[in-house]
Amino acid sequence: MSGAGEPATVSIPIHDHAATGKAPAATSSAVPAAAAAAPAPAAAVAPRKVGIPFFRRGDHHRGSRCLAFLDFILRIAAFGPALAAAIATGTSDETLSVFTQFFQFRARFDDFPAFLFFMVANAIVAGYLVLSLPFSAVLVLRPQTIGLRLLLLVCDMIMAALLTAAAAAAAAIVDLAHNGNLRANWVAICMQFHGFCQRTSGSVVASFLTVVILMFLVILASCSIRKR
Amino acid sequence: MEGKAAVTTSTEHGEASKTSARTVVIGSSRGGAASRALSVVDLILRVVAVVATVGSAIAMGTTNQTLPFFTQFLRFKAQYSDLPTLTLFVVANSVLAAYLVLSIPLSIVHIIRSRARYSRLVLIFLDSVTLALVTAAASASAAIVYLAHKGNVRANWFAICQQFDSFCDRISGSLIGSFAAMAVLLLLVLLSAAALARR
């Protein structure tokens, strides 16, 4: 290990592994990377597209930046179904034109506490996804912040668990509404309330899609934490 | 060993290397003990979750209540298999118990070798998948149990707990163990992610 090379390595603020095998290799690539990183912020000021200065050849954060960009895109993709599910459940209100002595003739999501919980949880997750978009954008620009990634992973996990619980509860009620239960004498109400049933079934499916995307976001975040 | 060698050579060179030397020192001396403590906590939480899950599955699986009388409208026998959601609950809890028991050796390996990264990633992935499974099962059966307690006026769904009180008590109590296991699993995923970030 050359003594002249060590201070040059240290002066560049790149947090690399402590393993000695990486340090001599980093000295040779670190100096051109420093030269490339200096014009890169200057080039970002120029009127260009945002993505181009970051994916240069000398940028050795390219892998994490790709993952962070994918994270950003997936967040936007997850926001759509969550918001759609919340709105669809919130506006589900069906009044039958005919009424009998045994059934009430109006169904709203308010009548089922599981659907209320489902709508509230979807609204919370949709709001969280919107609020976490700036943090994800910061991660694209500065991929080396581990604390922010960890925070996003924790919050993503909590939101995924909440949304799974809400979607599963709503799915249980929807299944009961479709099939009924012979043993407990619970009648399938979907025979009467077609529109209400279709709307809530569709929003449960959309909500499960959001859960899958959120889980994928958690895996992605832990992959990029490991990669560093 | 390699970490220690890097520390000694880099602390020889000047004041500019102090920050990197400091981070290397923290990484090699205290980080090993901290992540080892995290792995021990991980193992303890896994054992707690196994106990909670097995208790929950057994409590739900052995429900069987026969009423001494019978009416024309209701059957007089209640089991967990009469409600498909509760069957899902028992199956999911059994799968979770089996997975937790099988992942205890992997957790022990993490205590011994703190530098294992790929296996921690695999563990995070499997943990989050089973977390989703058990959350879904526990939450769906919580919705059904709530319906059994309160009924629903609009849909004309009758609250069956008024007849089957012992069955109802049993299925309500077994939810507690499952939700505790879900919270423990969530904590396990967060612990694994924190241990992964310490490298």
mmCIF file with all atom_site columns, C-alpha atoms in Angstrom, chain A residues 183, chain B residues 62-71 74-80 82 160 163-168 170:
data_model
loop_
_atom_site.group_PDB
_atom_site.id
_atom_site.type_symbol
_atom_site.label_atom_id
_atom_site.label_alt_id
_atom_site.label_comp_id
_atom_site.label_asym_id
_atom_site.label_entity_id
_atom_site.label_seq_id
_atom_site.pdbx_PDB_ins_code
_atom_site.Cartn_x
_atom_site.Cartn_y
_atom_site.Cartn_z
_atom_site.occupancy
_atom_site.B_iso_or_equiv
_atom_site.pdbx_formal_charge
_atom_site.auth_seq_id
_atom_site.auth_comp_id
_atom_site.auth_asym_id
_atom_site.auth_atom_id
_atom_site.pdbx_PDB_model_num
ATOM 1  C CA . ARG A 1 183 ? -73.882 -22.425 8.811  1.00 0.00 ? 183 ARG A CA 1
ATOM 2  C CA . THR B 2 62  ? -59.782 -27.028 18.668 1.00 0.00 ? 62  THR B CA 1
ATOM 3  C CA . THR B 2 63  ? -63.022 -25.058 18.656 1.00 0.00 ? 63  THR B CA 1
ATOM 4  C CA . ASN B 2 64  ? -66.003 -27.300 18.841 1.00 0.00 ? 64  ASN B CA 1
ATOM 5  C CA . GLN B 2 65  ? -69.166 -26.300 20.544 1.00 0.00 ? 65  GLN B CA 1
ATOM 6  C CA . THR B 2 66  ? -72.431 -28.136 20.501 1.00 0.00 ? 66  THR B CA 1
ATOM 7  C CA . LEU B 2 67  ? -75.481 -26.425 21.872 1.00 0.00 ? 67  LEU B CA 1
ATOM 8  C CA . PRO B 2 68  ? -77.676 -28.444 24.204 1.00 0.00 ? 68  PRO B CA 1
ATOM 9  C CA . PHE B 2 69  ? -80.793 -27.350 22.343 1.00 0.00 ? 69  PHE B CA 1
ATOM 10 C CA . PHE B 2 70  ? -81.528 -26.735 18.707 1.00 0.00 ? 70  PHE B CA 1
ATOM 11 C CA . THR B 2 71  ? -83.846 -24.446 16.865 1.00 0.00 ? 71  THR B CA 1
ATOM 12 C CA . LEU B 2 74  ? -79.615 -22.347 13.348 1.00 0.00 ? 74  LEU B CA 1
ATOM 13 C CA . ARG B 2 75  ? -77.448 -25.403 13.298 1.00 0.00 ? 75  ARG B CA 1
ATOM 14 C CA . PHE B 2 76  ? -76.507 -26.482 16.752 1.00 0.00 ? 76  PHE B CA 1
ATOM 15 C CA . LYS B 2 77  ? -72.828 -27.156 16.203 1.00 0.00 ? 77  LYS B CA 1
ATOM 16 C CA . ALA B 2 78  ? -70.032 -24.720 15.515 1.00 0.00 ? 78  ALA B CA 1
ATOM 17 C CA . GLN B 2 79  ? -66.511 -25.460 14.390 1.00 0.00 ? 79  GLN B CA 1
ATOM 18 C CA . TYR B 2 80  ? -63.763 -23.375 12.940 1.00 0.00 ? 80  TYR B CA 1
ATOM 19 C CA . ASP B 2 82  ? -67.665 -23.746 9.170  1.00 0.00 ? 82  ASP B CA 1
ATOM 20 C CA . ILE B 2 160 ? -74.009 -15.779 16.116 1.00 0.00 ? 160 ILE B CA 1
ATOM 21 C CA . GLN B 2 163 ? -75.872 -18.516 20.844 1.00 0.00 ? 163 GLN B CA 1
ATOM 22 C CA . PHE B 2 164 ? -72.345 -19.835 20.639 1.00 0.00 ? 164 PHE B CA 1
ATOM 23 C CA . ASP B 2 165 ? -70.644 -17.962 23.446 1.00 0.00 ? 165 ASP B CA 1
ATOM 24 C CA . SER B 2 166 ? -67.847 -20.390 24.221 1.00 0.00 ? 166 SER B CA 1
ATOM 25 C CA . PHE B 2 167 ? -66.999 -20.761 20.525 1.00 0.00 ? 167 PHE B CA 1
ATOM 26 C CA . CYS B 2 168 ? -66.988 -17.004 20.214 1.00 0.00 ? 168 CYS B CA 1
ATOM 27 C CA . ARG B 2 170 ? -62.265 -19.026 21.854 1.00 0.00 ? 170 ARG B CA 1
#
